[in-house]
PDB file of C-alpha atoms in Angstrom:
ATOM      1  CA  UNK A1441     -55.269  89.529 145.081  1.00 56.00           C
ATOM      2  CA  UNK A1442     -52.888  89.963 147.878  1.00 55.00           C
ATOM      3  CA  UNK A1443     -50.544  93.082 147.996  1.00 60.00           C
ATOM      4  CA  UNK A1444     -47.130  93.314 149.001  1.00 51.00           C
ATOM      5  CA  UNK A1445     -47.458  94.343 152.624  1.00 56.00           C
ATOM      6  CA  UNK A1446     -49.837  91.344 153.009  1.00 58.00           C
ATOM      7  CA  UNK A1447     -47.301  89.104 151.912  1.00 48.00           C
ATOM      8  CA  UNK A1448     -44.631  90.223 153.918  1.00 57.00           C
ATOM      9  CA  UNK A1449     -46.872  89.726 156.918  1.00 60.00           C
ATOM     10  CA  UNK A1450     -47.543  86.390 155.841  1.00 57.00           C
ATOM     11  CA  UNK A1451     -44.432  85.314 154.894  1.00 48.00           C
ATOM     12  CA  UNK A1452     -42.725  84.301 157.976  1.00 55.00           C
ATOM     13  CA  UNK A1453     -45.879  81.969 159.135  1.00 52.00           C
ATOM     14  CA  UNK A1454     -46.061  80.159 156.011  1.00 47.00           C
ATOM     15  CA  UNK A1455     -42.391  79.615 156.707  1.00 47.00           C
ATOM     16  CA  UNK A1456     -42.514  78.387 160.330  1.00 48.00           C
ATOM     17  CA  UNK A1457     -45.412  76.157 158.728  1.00 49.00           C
ATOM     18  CA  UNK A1458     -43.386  74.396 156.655  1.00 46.00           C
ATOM     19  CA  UNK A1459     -40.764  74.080 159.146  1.00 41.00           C
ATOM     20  CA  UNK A1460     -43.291  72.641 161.129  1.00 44.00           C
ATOM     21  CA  UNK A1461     -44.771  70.209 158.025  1.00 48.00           C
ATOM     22  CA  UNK A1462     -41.170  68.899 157.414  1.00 45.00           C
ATOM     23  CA  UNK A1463     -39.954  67.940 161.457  1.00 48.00           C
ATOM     24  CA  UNK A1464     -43.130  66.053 161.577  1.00 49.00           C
ATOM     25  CA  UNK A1465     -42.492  64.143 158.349  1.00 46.00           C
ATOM     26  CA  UNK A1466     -38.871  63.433 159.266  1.00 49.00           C
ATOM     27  CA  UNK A1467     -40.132  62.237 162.940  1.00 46.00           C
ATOM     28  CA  UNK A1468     -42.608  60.168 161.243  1.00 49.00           C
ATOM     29  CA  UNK A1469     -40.002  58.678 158.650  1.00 46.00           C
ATOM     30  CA  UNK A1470     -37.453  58.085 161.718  1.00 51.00           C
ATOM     31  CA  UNK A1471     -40.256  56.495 163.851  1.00 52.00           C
ATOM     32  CA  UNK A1472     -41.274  54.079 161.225  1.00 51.00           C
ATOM     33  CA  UNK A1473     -37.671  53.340 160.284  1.00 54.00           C
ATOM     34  CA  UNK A1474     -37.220  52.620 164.095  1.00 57.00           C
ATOM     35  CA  UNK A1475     -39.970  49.586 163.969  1.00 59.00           C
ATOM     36  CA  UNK A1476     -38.296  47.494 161.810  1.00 55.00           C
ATOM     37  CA  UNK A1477     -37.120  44.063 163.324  1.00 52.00           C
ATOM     38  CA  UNK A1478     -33.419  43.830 163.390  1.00 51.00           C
ATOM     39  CA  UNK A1479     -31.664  41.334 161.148  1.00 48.00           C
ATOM     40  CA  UNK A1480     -31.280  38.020 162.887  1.00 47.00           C
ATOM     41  CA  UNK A1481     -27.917  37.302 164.136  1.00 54.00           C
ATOM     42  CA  UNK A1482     -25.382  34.788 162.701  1.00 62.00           C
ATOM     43  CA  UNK A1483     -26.129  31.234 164.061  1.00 85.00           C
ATOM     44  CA  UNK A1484     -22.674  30.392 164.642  1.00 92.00           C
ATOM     45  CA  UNK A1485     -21.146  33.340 165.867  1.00 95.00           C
ATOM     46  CA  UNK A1486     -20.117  33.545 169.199  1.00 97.00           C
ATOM     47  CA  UNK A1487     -18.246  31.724 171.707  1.00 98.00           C
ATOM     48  CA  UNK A1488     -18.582  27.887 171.804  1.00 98.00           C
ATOM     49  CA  UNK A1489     -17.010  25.361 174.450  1.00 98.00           C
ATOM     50  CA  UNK A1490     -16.914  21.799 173.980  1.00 98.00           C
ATOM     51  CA  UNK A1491     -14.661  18.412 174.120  1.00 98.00           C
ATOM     52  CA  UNK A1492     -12.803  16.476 171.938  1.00 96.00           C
ATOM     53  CA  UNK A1493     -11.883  12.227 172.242  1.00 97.00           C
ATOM     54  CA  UNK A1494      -9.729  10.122 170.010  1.00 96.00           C
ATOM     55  CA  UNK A1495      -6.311   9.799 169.355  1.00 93.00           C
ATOM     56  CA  UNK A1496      -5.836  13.489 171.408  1.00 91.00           C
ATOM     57  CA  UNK A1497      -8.588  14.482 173.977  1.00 95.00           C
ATOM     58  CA  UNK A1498      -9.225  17.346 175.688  1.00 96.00           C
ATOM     59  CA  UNK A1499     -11.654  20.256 176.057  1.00 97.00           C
ATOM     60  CA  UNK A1500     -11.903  23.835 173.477  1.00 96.00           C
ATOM     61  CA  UNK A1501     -13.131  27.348 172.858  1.00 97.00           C
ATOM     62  CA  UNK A1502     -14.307  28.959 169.461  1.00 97.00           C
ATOM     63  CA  UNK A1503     -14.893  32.113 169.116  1.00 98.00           C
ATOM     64  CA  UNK A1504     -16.600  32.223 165.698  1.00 96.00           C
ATOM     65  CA  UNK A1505     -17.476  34.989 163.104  1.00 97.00           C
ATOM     66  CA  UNK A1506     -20.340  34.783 160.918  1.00 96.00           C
ATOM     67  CA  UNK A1507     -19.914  36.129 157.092  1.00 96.00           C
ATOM     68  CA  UNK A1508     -23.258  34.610 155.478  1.00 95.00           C
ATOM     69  CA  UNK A1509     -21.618  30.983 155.097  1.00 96.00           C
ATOM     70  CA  UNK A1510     -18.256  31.856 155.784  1.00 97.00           C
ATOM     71  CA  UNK A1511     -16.485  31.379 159.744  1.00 97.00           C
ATOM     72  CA  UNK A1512     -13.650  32.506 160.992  1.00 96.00           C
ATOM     73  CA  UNK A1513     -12.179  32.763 164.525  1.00 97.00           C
ATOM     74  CA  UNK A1514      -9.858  31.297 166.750  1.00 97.00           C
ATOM     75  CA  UNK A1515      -9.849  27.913 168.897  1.00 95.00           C
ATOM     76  CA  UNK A1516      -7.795  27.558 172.425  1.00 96.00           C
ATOM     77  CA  UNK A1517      -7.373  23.990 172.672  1.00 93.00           C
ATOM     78  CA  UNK A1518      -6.144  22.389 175.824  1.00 95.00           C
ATOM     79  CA  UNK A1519      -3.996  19.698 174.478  1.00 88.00           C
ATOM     80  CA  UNK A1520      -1.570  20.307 172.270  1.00 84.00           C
ATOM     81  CA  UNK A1521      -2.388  24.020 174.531  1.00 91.00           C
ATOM     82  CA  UNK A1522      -2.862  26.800 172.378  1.00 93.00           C
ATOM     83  CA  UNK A1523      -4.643  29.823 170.460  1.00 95.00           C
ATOM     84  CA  UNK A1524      -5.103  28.402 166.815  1.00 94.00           C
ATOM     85  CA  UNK A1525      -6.217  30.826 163.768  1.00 95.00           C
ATOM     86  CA  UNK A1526      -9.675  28.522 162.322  1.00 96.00           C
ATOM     87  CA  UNK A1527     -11.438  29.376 158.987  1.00 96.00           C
ATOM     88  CA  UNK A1528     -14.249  27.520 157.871  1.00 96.00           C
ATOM     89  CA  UNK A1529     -17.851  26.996 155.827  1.00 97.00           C
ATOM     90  CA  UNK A1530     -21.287  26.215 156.863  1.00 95.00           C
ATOM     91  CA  UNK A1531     -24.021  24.788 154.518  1.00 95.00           C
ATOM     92  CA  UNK A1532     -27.804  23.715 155.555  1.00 93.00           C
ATOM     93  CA  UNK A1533     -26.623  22.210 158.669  1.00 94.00           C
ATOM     94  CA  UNK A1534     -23.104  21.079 158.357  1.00 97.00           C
ATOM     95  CA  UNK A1535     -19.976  22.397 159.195  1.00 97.00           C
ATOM     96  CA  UNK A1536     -16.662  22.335 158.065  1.00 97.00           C
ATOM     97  CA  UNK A1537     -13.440  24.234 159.800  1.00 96.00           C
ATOM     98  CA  UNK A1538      -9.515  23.973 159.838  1.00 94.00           C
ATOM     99  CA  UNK A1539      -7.121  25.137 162.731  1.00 88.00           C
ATOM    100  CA  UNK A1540      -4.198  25.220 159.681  1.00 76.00           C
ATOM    101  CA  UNK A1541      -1.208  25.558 162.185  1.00 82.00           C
ATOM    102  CA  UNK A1542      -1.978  22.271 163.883  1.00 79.00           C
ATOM    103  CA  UNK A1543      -2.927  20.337 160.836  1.00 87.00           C
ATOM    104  CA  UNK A1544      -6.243  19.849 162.529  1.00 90.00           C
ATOM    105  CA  UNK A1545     -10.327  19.327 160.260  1.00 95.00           C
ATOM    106  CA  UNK A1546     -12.725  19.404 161.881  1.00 96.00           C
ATOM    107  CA  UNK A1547     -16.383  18.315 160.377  1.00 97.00           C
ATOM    108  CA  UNK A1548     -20.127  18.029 161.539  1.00 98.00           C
ATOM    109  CA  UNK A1549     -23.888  19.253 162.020  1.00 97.00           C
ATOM    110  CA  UNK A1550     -25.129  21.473 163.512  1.00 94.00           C
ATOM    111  CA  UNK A1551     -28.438  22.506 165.527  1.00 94.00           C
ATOM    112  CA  UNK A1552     -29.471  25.280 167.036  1.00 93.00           C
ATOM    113  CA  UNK A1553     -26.838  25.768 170.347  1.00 96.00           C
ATOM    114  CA  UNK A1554     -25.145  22.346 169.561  1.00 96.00           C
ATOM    115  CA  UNK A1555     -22.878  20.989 167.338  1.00 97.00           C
ATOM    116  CA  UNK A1556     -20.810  17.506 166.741  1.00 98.00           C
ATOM    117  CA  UNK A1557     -18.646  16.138 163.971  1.00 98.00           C
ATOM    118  CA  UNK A1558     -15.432  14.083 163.868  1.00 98.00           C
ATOM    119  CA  UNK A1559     -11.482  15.666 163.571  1.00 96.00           C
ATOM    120  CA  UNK A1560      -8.881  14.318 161.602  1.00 95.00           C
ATOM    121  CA  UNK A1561      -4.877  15.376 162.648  1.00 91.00           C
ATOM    122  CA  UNK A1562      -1.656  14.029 161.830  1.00 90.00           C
ATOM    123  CA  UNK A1563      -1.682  12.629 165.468  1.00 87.00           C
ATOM    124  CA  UNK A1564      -5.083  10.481 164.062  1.00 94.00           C
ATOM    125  CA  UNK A1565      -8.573  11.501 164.937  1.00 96.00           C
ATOM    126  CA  UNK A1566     -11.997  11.083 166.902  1.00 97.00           C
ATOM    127  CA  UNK A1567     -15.081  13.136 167.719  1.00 98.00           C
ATOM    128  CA  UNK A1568     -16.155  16.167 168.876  1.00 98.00           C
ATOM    129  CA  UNK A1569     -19.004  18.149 170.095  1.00 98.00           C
ATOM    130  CA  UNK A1570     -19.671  21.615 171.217  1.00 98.00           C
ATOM    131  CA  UNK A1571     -22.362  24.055 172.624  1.00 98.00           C
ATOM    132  CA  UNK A1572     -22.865  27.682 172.143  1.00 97.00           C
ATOM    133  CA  UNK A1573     -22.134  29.924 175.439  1.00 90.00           C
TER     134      UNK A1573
END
């Protein structure tokens, strides 16, 4: 049996041992936490430039945000020029947005760092297409 000056000896080494035990399990934990993959980012977010034909032709930038299947983000069309508010869905490969303000849909596919749909306006419509920057 141990006595009481023993103990007292002891006492701060078993402490610095667990110390010790416990900075090598957190390093361990934070190492291993470290090693997992990052989520995959958004497939639509980001900046986008493409052109536009039809009854009003020009050339755009998106700047999308990715909420699971949920976009939002702004357009800058060059004609009629502007910074438009757009809101939009995406679903297994198609796309669907609005720039409200100008009365503007917009609808298509997309694949991997290109996409392409037709627009619909009160000023009529055509097609468009797009790539991601």
């Amino acid at each position: 049996m141990m006595d009481v000056h023993s103990l007292r000896r002891r006492l701060p080494a078993l402490w610095m041992a667990a110390l010790l035990a416990l900075a090598c399990c957190g390093t361990a934990f934070a190492a291993a936490k470290a090693h997992h993959p990052p989520k995959p980012k958004s497939k639509l977010a980001g900046k986008w430039t493409g052109s536009y034909s039809g009854a009003v032709s020009g050339h755009f930038t998106i700047h999308w945000k990715q909420a699971g299947s949920l976009l939002h983000g702004h357009i800058t069309l060059s004609n009629p020029q502007g910074k438009y508010g757009i809101a939009g869905s995406v679903k297994k490969g198609k796309i669907k947005f609005g720039a409200v303000s100008v009365g503007a849909k917009y609808k298509g596919t997309f694949k991997g760092t290109s996409m392409s749909g037709t627009w619909t306006s009160p000023q009529g419509g055509g097609s468009w297409s797009a790539t991601k920057s």
